[in-house]
Amino acid sequence: MRPFRYERATDPAGAVALLARSPQAAYLGGGTNLVDLMKLDVARPDLLVDVRGVTSRAIEELPDGGVRIGAGVSNSDLAADPLIRRRYPVVAQAVLAGASTQLRNLATVGGNLLQRTRCVYFQDVSTACNKREPGSGCSAIEGHNRDLAILGTSPDCIATHPSDLAVALAAMDATVQTVGPDGSRAIPLTELHRLPGSEPQHDNVLTHGELITAVDLPPLPFAARSYYRKIRDRASYAFALVSVAAAIDLADGQVRDVRIALGGVAHKPWRATRAEDLLRGGPATEERLRRAAEAELADAQPQSDNAFKIPLARNAIVRTVLDLTGTAR
Amino acid sequence: MSAVAPRAMGQPLSRFEGEDKVRGLATYAFEHPVPHPAYLSAVRSTVATGEIIGIDCSQASAQPGVLAVLTHLNAPRLGIDDGELRILQSGDVAFRGQFVGGVIAESSEIARHAAALVRVDYRERPHDVDLESSRERGQLRVPQQTMALFPMDTDKGDVDSALAAAAVQVDSTYRTPWYNHNPLEPHTTIACWTSAGLTLHVSTQHPQGVQTTVATAFRLEPDQIRVFSPHVGGAFGSKGPRHSDLILAVMAAQLVPDRPVRFALTRHQMFSQTGYRSPTMQRVRLGADADGRLTAVAHESIEQTSRLKEFAEHATRATPTMYATPHLQVRQQLAALDLPTPAIMRAPGECVGMFALESAMDELAVAGGLDPVELRIRNEPDTHPLDGLPFSSRSLPACLREGARRFGWESRDPTPRARRHDGWLVGTGVAAATYPTLRLPGSKVTIRVTPDGRHTVLMAAVDIGTGTRTALTQVAADALRVDLAQVELRLGDTAYPPAAPEGGSAGITSWGATICAGADELRRRLAADHGGTVPAEGLEVTVDMPENPHLKQYAMHAFGAQFAEVRVHDETGEIRVPRQLGVYAVGRVVNPKTAHSQLIGGMTMGLSMALHEASILDPRYGHVVNHDLATYHVSSNADVGTVDAYWVEEDDPYVNPMGTKGLGEIGIVGAAAAIANAVHHATGVRIRELPITLDKLLPHE
Ligand SMILES: Cc1cc2nc3c(=O)[nH]c(=O)nc-3n(C[C@H](O)[C@H](O)[C@H](O)COP(=O)(O)OP(=O)(O)OC[C@H]3O[C@@H](n4cnc5c(N)ncnc54)[C@H](O)[C@@H]3O)c2cc1C
């Protein structure tokens, strides 16, 4: 681990100012990802600005009926919050499906969204990785890629975004509030993360020093029946091979609205808009769900070891939505 | 050899040091309080094979707080031949991740940072790490008998003709991956050189082995070295043999005399420095008559070792012991690759070998339309199938029957893929387990008695977290015919008489038999020289482990039966194991509580082997890429269902005075096969390559 300085900001503006002055500085949330990466020499900040004191730890109702989650809220508090559990159960379920109790106690909402890929090559500085060292090559494409992406990949990077929370938030159409050197803005969660393209070093659209202050959930009454299904190699404490966040609004047996997002398949939480569009306006039958899922996955490009994710994602979508509609097997 | 009457033995005592451990009071090697410690961090090669052509320590040395930098240019010349341990003797690199240097500093953070600043330039050579194609490339050889008990190659009768003529045949190839030990406590050392000698605190299964190895390597007399190892936080075999981390720590300590040097491997380093279980490719051929009686058994295994040192995972070792057959053939072959050296890991040989053999037995049962429990009972031998010796005791059929009864086997419909609950396919499976009753040479004990009737028992054995300290005290109390409270057992210090390594499930057998001999000798001396009364100054005896005259007359093995229930999701392939049940025949159980822990621990590790564990080698780089506990999956609590272990009564007067057979390893043997067999029963899919992950069971259409 390289030597670094540590500072605590007193307000968001102060935090932003500190980062704006130091191109190598980074914000520190719970540190459960960043500090690991520093020990591995993957992250090399010279200054850590602790933002736990300057971002809100509150979860509050918004005037429009939505909910605002402070960026400093711990993952555990988020999952336990009665409002979230009642209105957006998929969010609480997604959080609880990730990491472990100890990690969730420490991890913050802001840090969770910006955690970095778990690709083994990204985490090992003795190997080539375009995300870590642009231009060095991608070791995963011809290497160990069982866990990696099938959608939206590029010849330079096939990493996945590991956050479960982000998948649920993508399905809910959440918005991320930020403040940065150029002022504040609101970014739809589905646009926070990016596809790797030729610049896999950029996980997201934030600029240096841009601080996440909160995440807003819009009012979405039908999300009260929503579900997060995570499929992984062990029953707990593993990242998703494939996950599905879903909610459905049925009226007279017809799909009025539906939300589906996938985790474990792409460089960003994958909102399955194609499948959603195909499903709206018809019944939620197994057959229609299957066709919608297949359409969503039609462009999937598997790697040597992860072709199984295509049928897995398809089956997971179908079963998760069917379970939400209460269709018996 | 006179049998010891059980009074303390058989009591389910909690581990004496349990409370200290829970309260954080038990000090493990690295935690031992030492004045003014320095810290070591290792520099590892970033190429798989090659030669160091330049090494620049200037940046590292310039860091404030750095005390010394160790490389092959300033390392002491070692007096030891062991290729794995001969680090820093030249610029040669034999595997990726090999130690090429170290930094000693005032804090572990400084040491680690400076180690990353040591710049090493290599002339790379092409490397060969490909086991899969080693046969085609003519890279295989028959190993030396490093883990012999049976020869590496065995022939009885004519298997090829018998197989050709068999009414029912199985010919299958099984693969097990690379496994790493991953004890919770990493390998750690504190080393301190003074003019008086060398003091070591080491996390080890064999303090004496550490002493001897370091003495040889650094050209010291063993009595100049004292090794402490009071508590060890797990090992699974990795801390049995010595590894290069010990050598690096002692080298480092030599550079900063009078300062204790602390060294703990990182989890990453645990995947290349401390041994591992070799991957295996095993072909099993079975032939049987229409009634399921075996006519031929052929088992062949291919494994890897390093180019530095030979270690053979004796995967076929159990096969000759298991079943009656007129024709038997066993083959072992080894490829030496540019990789780290493998080592013993819980039930070396049996663990992976019995996955193959017991999967094949299940395939035979299916092919022959026989119940797999009955098939095994039907092939029970009267005497050892290879050398014809009688068994000192053998209760495999009893284990199978008792297990079947407890598990509810009777009502089982053998049809594969015929049970479904809520979208989950359900199946059950069985496999046999075995482990040899070993005794390891090299133990002595000193027993002291004082007129107040208190006994002190001294030997440099270790408790690696299994409950040895407690169970051995129970043995000592019964051997001495006194209450537990009158016995104090001291372990984990080479100032005490030498003890055989902790390993081979042989601790209680080797150390316990020695203590029994010591107790006999103490009684003899008391009677002969002191009229049966302890003299005022007390009395002390020291004895060696006695011979066992029955060794040549009997085959000595423990047996067991493993049962498992699995559920496989019919749309996602997810696998759950709600139930594991094992019944064992392990001779006398000295402490039912710690024994039960060992057995269910082994079964859980077997579950982990069946479903999760696999070290993934990237052949281009030559190292395990999932080298942390987030990506190398060990079963989590949520994966473990009901795990039950029982044992049948077994009175074996031949194995040792306690009648124990050892049980630290047998719990893992056959556990993975029982699960794989249950997966077949649930789904109709036979998985011959571990781990059984959902992609292998997912419907792909
Ligand atoms: C063994 C293990 C298993 C795990 N399993 C899972 C899992 O199954 N599913 C899952 O989703 N996660 C999993 N995690 C990841 C865990 O959820 C993240 O580590 C955690 O959420 C990160 O939050 P943090 O506050 O600790 O972030 P930090 O480590 O503090 O920061 C992460 C990143 O976010 C930046 N950052 C932090 N706060 C802000 C802010 N307010 N504004 C802008 N940037 C900010 C930091 O600079 C850093 O780049 C696992 C982690 C571990 C170690």
mmCIF file of N, CA and C and ligand atoms in Angstrom, chain A residues 19 25-37 43 48-49 51-52 54-55 71-75 94-100 103-104 106-116 118 123 161-166 177-179 203-204 206-207 209-214 228 230 232 234 236-240, chain B residues 628-631, ligand 1:
data_model
loop_
_atom_site.group_PDB
_atom_site.id
_atom_site.type_symbol
_atom_site.label_atom_id
_atom_site.label_comp_id
_atom_site.label_asym_id
_atom_site.label_seq_id
_atom_site.Cartn_x
_atom_site.Cartn_y
_atom_site.Cartn_z
ATOM 1 N N LEU A 19 -11.022 17.579 -3.633
ATOM 2 C CA LEU A 19 -10.729 16.692 -4.758
ATOM 3 C C LEU A 19 -10.326 17.469 -6.009
ATOM 4 N N ALA A 25 -6.679 12.274 -5.864
ATOM 5 C CA ALA A 25 -7.444 12.033 -4.635
ATOM 6 C C ALA A 25 -8.697 11.215 -4.916
ATOM 7 N N ALA A 26 -9.235 10.599 -3.877
ATOM 8 C CA ALA A 26 -10.472 9.820 -4.033
ATOM 9 C C ALA A 26 -11.341 10.016 -2.803
ATOM 10 N N TYR A 27 -12.651 9.912 -3.000
ATOM 11 C CA TYR A 27 -13.562 9.913 -1.877
ATOM 12 C C TYR A 27 -13.512 8.550 -1.187
ATOM 13 N N LEU A 28 -13.724 8.609 0.123
ATOM 14 C CA LEU A 28 -13.770 7.378 0.892
ATOM 15 C C LEU A 28 -15.146 7.233 1.521
ATOM 16 N N GLY A 29 -15.814 6.121 1.189
ATOM 17 C CA GLY A 29 -17.062 5.789 1.882
ATOM 18 C C GLY A 29 -16.708 4.812 2.987
ATOM 19 N N GLY A 30 -17.310 3.652 2.968
ATOM 20 C CA GLY A 30 -16.972 2.638 3.963
ATOM 21 C C GLY A 30 -15.588 2.038 3.741
ATOM 22 N N GLY A 31 -15.038 2.242 2.556
ATOM 23 C CA GLY A 31 -13.698 1.743 2.261
ATOM 24 C C GLY A 31 -13.641 0.253 1.969
ATOM 25 N N THR A 32 -14.779 -0.399 1.904
ATOM 26 C CA THR A 32 -14.745 -1.862 1.767
ATOM 27 C C THR A 32 -14.285 -2.304 0.386
ATOM 28 N N ASN A 33 -14.374 -1.437 -0.588
ATOM 29 C CA ASN A 33 -13.820 -1.775 -1.895
ATOM 30 C C ASN A 33 -12.528 -1.004 -2.147
ATOM 31 N N LEU A 34 -12.566 0.282 -1.865
ATOM 32 C CA LEU A 34 -11.414 1.128 -2.171
ATOM 33 C C LEU A 34 -10.162 0.701 -1.396
ATOM 34 N N VAL A 35 -10.310 0.421 -0.124
ATOM 35 C CA VAL A 35 -9.122 0.087 0.672
ATOM 36 C C VAL A 35 -8.537 -1.252 0.225
ATOM 37 N N ASP A 36 -9.429 -2.204 -0.111
ATOM 38 C CA ASP A 36 -8.938 -3.475 -0.675
ATOM 39 C C ASP A 36 -8.094 -3.213 -1.917
ATOM 40 N N LEU A 37 -8.612 -2.357 -2.788
ATOM 41 C CA LEU A 37 -7.904 -2.103 -4.048
ATOM 42 C C LEU A 37 -6.593 -1.352 -3.809
ATOM 43 N N ALA A 43 -5.700 0.632 -6.795
ATOM 44 C CA ALA A 43 -6.038 2.040 -6.611
ATOM 45 C C ALA A 43 -4.865 2.710 -5.916
ATOM 46 N N LEU A 48 -7.166 10.569 0.617
ATOM 47 C CA LEU A 48 -8.527 10.074 0.792
ATOM 48 C C LEU A 48 -9.342 11.135 1.502
ATOM 49 N N VAL A 49 -10.453 11.472 0.914
ATOM 50 C CA VAL A 49 -11.346 12.440 1.548
ATOM 51 C C VAL A 49 -12.577 11.675 2.033
ATOM 52 N N VAL A 51 -16.030 11.027 3.124
ATOM 53 C CA VAL A 51 -17.276 11.786 2.896
ATOM 54 C C VAL A 51 -18.440 11.255 3.716
ATOM 55 N N ARG A 52 -18.152 10.363 4.643
ATOM 56 C CA ARG A 52 -19.266 9.803 5.414
ATOM 57 C C ARG A 52 -19.952 10.862 6.258
ATOM 58 N N VAL A 54 -20.281 14.033 5.382
ATOM 59 C CA VAL A 54 -20.854 15.147 4.611
ATOM 60 C C VAL A 54 -22.014 14.729 3.707
ATOM 61 N N THR A 55 -22.202 13.436 3.538
ATOM 62 C CA THR A 55 -23.360 12.998 2.764
ATOM 63 C C THR A 55 -24.413 12.518 3.752
ATOM 64 N N ALA A 71 -26.486 9.479 0.334
ATOM 65 C CA ALA A 71 -25.363 8.666 -0.150
ATOM 66 C C ALA A 71 -24.582 8.041 0.997
ATOM 67 N N GLY A 72 -24.730 8.639 2.189
ATOM 68 C CA GLY A 72 -23.989 8.101 3.325
ATOM 69 C C GLY A 72 -24.737 7.017 4.090
ATOM 70 N N VAL A 73 -25.955 6.697 3.664
ATOM 71 C CA VAL A 73 -26.721 5.636 4.321
ATOM 72 C C VAL A 73 -25.963 4.314 4.180
ATOM 73 N N SER A 74 -25.882 3.570 5.259
ATOM 74 C CA SER A 74 -25.167 2.288 5.152
ATOM 75 C C SER A 74 -26.050 1.278 4.423
ATOM 76 N N ASN A 75 -25.426 0.324 3.785
ATOM 77 C CA ASN A 75 -26.177 -0.715 3.071
ATOM 78 C C ASN A 75 -27.131 -1.432 4.021
ATOM 79 N N ALA A 94 -32.115 -6.716 -2.893
ATOM 80 C CA ALA A 94 -30.851 -6.666 -3.641
ATOM 81 C C ALA A 94 -29.690 -6.407 -2.694
ATOM 82 N N VAL A 95 -29.892 -5.476 -1.773
ATOM 83 C CA VAL A 95 -28.805 -5.165 -0.842
ATOM 84 C C VAL A 95 -28.480 -6.386 0.011
ATOM 85 N N LEU A 96 -29.530 -7.030 0.507
ATOM 86 C CA LEU A 96 -29.297 -8.184 1.394
ATOM 87 C C LEU A 96 -28.696 -9.367 0.639
ATOM 88 N N ALA A 97 -28.858 -9.390 -0.677
ATOM 89 C CA ALA A 97 -28.273 -10.484 -1.456
ATOM 90 C C ALA A 97 -26.779 -10.275 -1.680
ATOM 91 N N GLY A 98 -26.261 -9.116 -1.273
ATOM 92 C CA GLY A 98 -24.852 -8.818 -1.551
ATOM 93 C C GLY A 98 -23.983 -8.873 -0.323
ATOM 94 N N ALA A 99 -22.723 -9.179 -0.539
ATOM 95 C CA ALA A 99 -21.678 -9.110 0.479
ATOM 96 C C ALA A 99 -22.072 -9.872 1.751
ATOM 97 N N SER A 100 -21.689 -9.322 2.901
ATOM 98 C CA SER A 100 -21.994 -9.976 4.184
ATOM 99 C C SER A 100 -22.451 -8.907 5.147
ATOM 100 N N LEU A 103 -19.784 -6.354 6.010
ATOM 101 C CA LEU A 103 -19.491 -5.422 4.911
ATOM 102 C C LEU A 103 -20.633 -4.427 4.732
ATOM 103 N N ARG A 104 -21.858 -4.929 4.825
ATOM 104 C CA ARG A 104 -23.006 -4.044 4.605
ATOM 105 C C ARG A 104 -23.105 -2.985 5.698
ATOM 106 N N LEU A 106 -20.706 -1.445 6.986
ATOM 107 C CA LEU A 106 -19.694 -0.420 6.699
ATOM 108 C C LEU A 106 -19.956 0.280 5.376
ATOM 109 N N ALA A 107 -20.467 -0.460 4.409
ATOM 110 C CA ALA A 107 -20.577 0.064 3.040
ATOM 111 C C ALA A 107 -21.657 1.139 2.953
ATOM 112 N N THR A 108 -21.407 2.144 2.123
ATOM 113 C CA THR A 108 -22.369 3.237 1.922
ATOM 114 C C THR A 108 -23.060 3.071 0.566
ATOM 115 N N VAL A 109 -24.163 3.790 0.410
ATOM 116 C CA VAL A 109 -24.896 3.740 -0.859
ATOM 117 C C VAL A 109 -24.037 4.305 -1.992
ATOM 118 N N GLY A 110 -23.390 5.446 -1.739
ATOM 119 C CA GLY A 110 -22.531 6.040 -2.779
ATOM 120 C C GLY A 110 -21.423 5.091 -3.189
ATOM 121 N N GLY A 111 -20.759 4.512 -2.196
ATOM 122 C CA GLY A 111 -19.651 3.600 -2.488
ATOM 123 C C GLY A 111 -20.122 2.344 -3.201
ATOM 124 N N ASN A 112 -21.302 1.860 -2.817
ATOM 125 C CA ASN A 112 -21.828 0.656 -3.454
ATOM 126 C C ASN A 112 -21.990 0.876 -4.956
ATOM 127 N N LEU A 113 -22.542 2.025 -5.328
ATOM 128 C CA LEU A 113 -22.787 2.266 -6.755
ATOM 129 C C LEU A 113 -21.489 2.392 -7.542
ATOM 130 N N LEU A 114 -20.435 2.838 -6.852
ATOM 131 C CA LEU A 114 -19.182 3.083 -7.566
ATOM 132 C C LEU A 114 -18.136 2.002 -7.305
ATOM 133 N N GLN A 115 -18.537 0.900 -6.688
ATOM 134 C CA GLN A 115 -17.581 -0.194 -6.502
ATOM 135 C C GLN A 115 -17.117 -0.666 -7.867
ATOM 136 N N ARG A 116 -15.928 -1.241 -7.895
ATOM 137 C CA ARG A 116 -15.315 -1.568 -9.175
ATOM 138 C C ARG A 116 -15.480 -3.042 -9.509
ATOM 139 N N ARG A 118 -15.160 -6.987 -10.288
ATOM 140 C CA ARG A 118 -14.435 -8.062 -9.598
ATOM 141 C C ARG A 118 -13.651 -8.930 -10.560
ATOM 142 N N GLN A 123 -8.013 -6.964 -10.684
ATOM 143 C CA GLN A 123 -7.567 -6.897 -9.290
ATOM 144 C C GLN A 123 -6.132 -7.385 -9.098
ATOM 145 N N HIS A 161 -20.317 -4.986 -13.966
ATOM 146 C CA HIS A 161 -20.443 -4.159 -12.768
ATOM 147 C C HIS A 161 -21.038 -5.047 -11.682
ATOM 148 N N PRO A 162 -20.418 -5.086 -10.516
ATOM 149 C CA PRO A 162 -20.823 -6.099 -9.531
ATOM 150 C C PRO A 162 -21.970 -5.713 -8.598
ATOM 151 N N SER A 163 -22.411 -4.485 -8.599
ATOM 152 C CA SER A 163 -23.369 -4.065 -7.563
ATOM 153 C C SER A 163 -24.751 -4.680 -7.765
ATOM 154 N N ASP A 164 -25.284 -5.262 -6.727
ATOM 155 C CA ASP A 164 -26.678 -5.734 -6.754
ATOM 156 C C ASP A 164 -27.635 -4.559 -6.602
ATOM 157 N N LEU A 165 -27.275 -3.662 -5.682
ATOM 158 C CA LEU A 165 -28.139 -2.507 -5.440
ATOM 159 C C LEU A 165 -28.413 -1.744 -6.738
ATOM 160 N N ALA A 166 -27.363 -1.539 -7.526
ATOM 161 C CA ALA A 166 -27.510 -0.744 -8.753
ATOM 162 C C ALA A 166 -28.515 -1.384 -9.708
ATOM 163 N N GLN A 177 -28.200 12.002 -7.501
ATOM 164 C CA GLN A 177 -27.914 13.427 -7.319
ATOM 165 C C GLN A 177 -26.428 13.610 -7.036
ATOM 166 N N THR A 178 -25.822 14.536 -7.773
ATOM 167 C CA THR A 178 -24.396 14.763 -7.530
ATOM 168 C C THR A 178 -24.113 16.247 -7.385
ATOM 169 N N VAL A 179 -22.961 16.506 -6.764
ATOM 170 C CA VAL A 179 -22.436 17.869 -6.784
ATOM 171 C C VAL A 179 -20.955 17.747 -7.127
ATOM 172 N N ASP A 203 -15.600 3.718 -15.602
ATOM 173 C CA ASP A 203 -16.750 2.896 -15.235
ATOM 174 C C ASP A 203 -18.050 3.662 -15.442
ATOM 175 N N ASN A 204 -17.972 5.001 -15.238
ATOM 176 C CA ASN A 204 -19.206 5.782 -15.184
ATOM 177 C C ASN A 204 -18.973 7.157 -15.776
ATOM 178 N N LEU A 206 -19.254 10.060 -14.221
ATOM 179 C CA LEU A 206 -18.890 11.116 -13.256
ATOM 180 C C LEU A 206 -17.521 11.697 -13.609
ATOM 181 N N THR A 207 -17.373 12.973 -13.332
ATOM 182 C CA THR A 207 -16.076 13.611 -13.550
ATOM 183 C C THR A 207 -15.296 13.598 -12.237
ATOM 184 N N GLY A 209 -13.974 14.347 -8.908
ATOM 185 C CA GLY A 209 -14.455 15.255 -7.865
ATOM 186 C C GLY A 209 -15.972 15.329 -7.763
ATOM 187 N N GLU A 210 -16.664 14.652 -8.651
ATOM 188 C CA GLU A 210 -18.119 14.690 -8.571
ATOM 189 C C GLU A 210 -18.575 13.758 -7.437
ATOM 190 N N LEU A 211 -19.319 14.311 -6.518
ATOM 191 C CA LEU A 211 -19.718 13.583 -5.305
ATOM 192 C C LEU A 211 -21.182 13.158 -5.415
ATOM 193 N N ILE A 212 -21.443 11.902 -5.155
ATOM 194 C CA ILE A 212 -22.833 11.460 -5.080
ATOM 195 C C ILE A 212 -23.376 11.884 -3.726
ATOM 196 N N THR A 213 -24.489 12.628 -3.738
ATOM 197 C CA THR A 213 -25.049 13.071 -2.461
ATOM 198 C C THR A 213 -26.293 12.273 -2.089
ATOM 199 N N ALA A 214 -27.015 11.797 -3.094
ATOM 200 C CA ALA A 214 -28.253 11.066 -2.780
ATOM 201 C C ALA A 214 -28.702 10.269 -4.001
ATOM 202 N N TYR A 228 -36.113 -9.403 -6.234
ATOM 203 C CA TYR A 228 -34.722 -9.529 -6.715
ATOM 204 C C TYR A 228 -34.296 -10.984 -6.623
ATOM 205 N N LYS A 230 -31.246 -13.536 -7.304
ATOM 206 C CA LYS A 230 -29.802 -13.550 -7.576
ATOM 207 C C LYS A 230 -29.325 -14.986 -7.690
ATOM 208 N N ARG A 232 -26.099 -17.454 -8.147
ATOM 209 C CA ARG A 232 -24.655 -17.382 -7.911
ATOM 210 C C ARG A 232 -24.113 -18.754 -7.595
ATOM 211 N N ARG A 234 -22.468 -19.850 -4.928
ATOM 212 C CA ARG A 234 -22.790 -20.410 -3.616
ATOM 213 C C ARG A 234 -23.982 -19.664 -3.060
ATOM 214 N N SER A 236 -24.618 -17.925 -0.604
ATOM 215 C CA SER A 236 -24.461 -16.624 0.024
ATOM 216 C C SER A 236 -23.040 -16.150 -0.239
ATOM 217 N N TYR A 237 -22.831 -14.831 -0.107
ATOM 218 C CA TYR A 237 -21.477 -14.295 -0.140
ATOM 219 C C TYR A 237 -20.760 -14.595 -1.454
ATOM 220 N N ALA A 238 -21.469 -14.366 -2.539
ATOM 221 C CA ALA A 238 -20.857 -14.492 -3.859
ATOM 222 C C ALA A 238 -21.525 -13.476 -4.768
ATOM 223 N N PHE A 239 -20.783 -13.007 -5.747
ATOM 224 C CA PHE A 239 -21.354 -12.072 -6.705
ATOM 225 C C PHE A 239 -22.265 -12.833 -7.661
ATOM 226 N N ALA A 240 -23.158 -12.076 -8.304
ATOM 227 C CA ALA A 240 -24.150 -12.709 -9.172
ATOM 228 C C ALA A 240 -23.492 -13.265 -10.436
ATOM 229 N N ASP B 628 -8.064 -15.324 -3.917
ATOM 230 C CA ASP B 628 -8.564 -14.704 -2.693
ATOM 231 C C ASP B 628 -9.874 -15.399 -2.321
ATOM 232 N N LEU B 629 -10.374 -15.095 -1.131
ATOM 233 C CA LEU B 629 -11.534 -15.848 -0.648
ATOM 234 C C LEU B 629 -12.854 -15.297 -1.185
ATOM 235 N N ALA B 630 -12.791 -14.192 -1.934
ATOM 236 C CA ALA B 630 -14.003 -13.734 -2.612
ATOM 237 C C ALA B 630 -14.207 -14.537 -3.896
ATOM 238 N N THR B 631 -13.125 -14.967 -4.515
ATOM 239 C CA THR B 631 -13.256 -15.661 -5.808
ATOM 240 C C THR B 631 -12.940 -17.160 -5.710
HETATM 241 C C1 LIG C 1 -15.922 -10.188 -0.125
HETATM 242 C C2 LIG C 1 -16.873 -9.177 -0.680
HETATM 243 C C3 LIG C 1 -18.081 -9.605 -1.217
HETATM 244 C C4 LIG C 1 -18.957 -8.693 -1.744
HETATM 245 N N1 LIG C 1 -20.117 -9.136 -2.304
HETATM 246 C C5 LIG C 1 -20.944 -8.247 -2.896
HETATM 247 C C6 LIG C 1 -22.116 -8.668 -3.570
HETATM 248 O O1 LIG C 1 -22.427 -9.851 -3.616
HETATM 249 N N2 LIG C 1 -22.892 -7.736 -4.161
HETATM 250 C C7 LIG C 1 -22.584 -6.409 -4.135
HETATM 251 O O2 LIG C 1 -23.332 -5.602 -4.670
HETATM 252 N N3 LIG C 1 -21.474 -5.978 -3.513
HETATM 253 C C8 LIG C 1 -20.647 -6.868 -2.910
HETATM 254 N N4 LIG C 1 -19.507 -6.416 -2.302
HETATM 255 C C9 LIG C 1 -19.099 -5.032 -2.510
HETATM 256 C C10 LIG C 1 -19.637 -4.078 -1.502
HETATM 257 O O3 LIG C 1 -21.014 -3.900 -1.719
HETATM 258 C C11 LIG C 1 -18.889 -2.776 -1.748
HETATM 259 O O4 LIG C 1 -17.559 -2.957 -1.350
HETATM 260 C C12 LIG C 1 -19.491 -1.621 -0.989
HETATM 261 O O5 LIG C 1 -20.830 -1.439 -1.317
HETATM 262 C C13 LIG C 1 -18.726 -0.354 -1.295
HETATM 263 O O6 LIG C 1 -19.181 0.682 -0.447
HETATM 264 P P1 LIG C 1 -18.135 1.544 0.415
HETATM 265 O O7 LIG C 1 -18.905 2.637 1.061
HETATM 266 O O8 LIG C 1 -17.335 0.703 1.302
HETATM 267 O O9 LIG C 1 -17.263 2.116 -0.781
HETATM 268 P P2 LIG C 1 -15.746 2.558 -0.797
HETATM 269 O O10 LIG C 1 -14.861 1.378 -0.871
HETATM 270 O O11 LIG C 1 -15.477 3.544 0.269
HETATM 271 O O12 LIG C 1 -15.736 3.335 -2.194
HETATM 272 C C14 LIG C 1 -15.966 2.681 -3.415
HETATM 273 C C15 LIG C 1 -15.773 3.702 -4.532
HETATM 274 O O13 LIG C 1 -16.771 4.709 -4.482
HETATM 275 C C16 LIG C 1 -16.208 6.000 -4.352
HETATM 276 N N5 LIG C 1 -17.136 6.756 -3.498
HETATM 277 C C17 LIG C 1 -17.544 6.395 -2.256
HETATM 278 N N6 LIG C 1 -18.514 7.255 -1.830
HETATM 279 C C18 LIG C 1 -18.711 8.149 -2.837
HETATM 280 C C19 LIG C 1 -19.574 9.265 -3.027
HETATM 281 N N7 LIG C 1 -20.448 9.636 -2.090
HETATM 282 N N8 LIG C 1 -19.508 9.943 -4.180
HETATM 283 C C20 LIG C 1 -18.641 9.601 -5.140
HETATM 284 N N9 LIG C 1 -17.785 8.568 -5.015
HETATM 285 C C21 LIG C 1 -17.836 7.850 -3.886
HETATM 286 C C22 LIG C 1 -14.843 5.774 -3.781
HETATM 287 O O14 LIG C 1 -13.956 6.797 -4.139
HETATM 288 C C23 LIG C 1 -14.473 4.460 -4.432
HETATM 289 O O15 LIG C 1 -14.000 4.691 -5.735
HETATM 290 C C24 LIG C 1 -18.630 -7.313 -1.735
HETATM 291 C C25 LIG C 1 -17.432 -6.878 -1.168
HETATM 292 C C26 LIG C 1 -16.559 -7.795 -0.639
HETATM 293 C C27 LIG C 1 -15.278 -7.295 -0.043
#
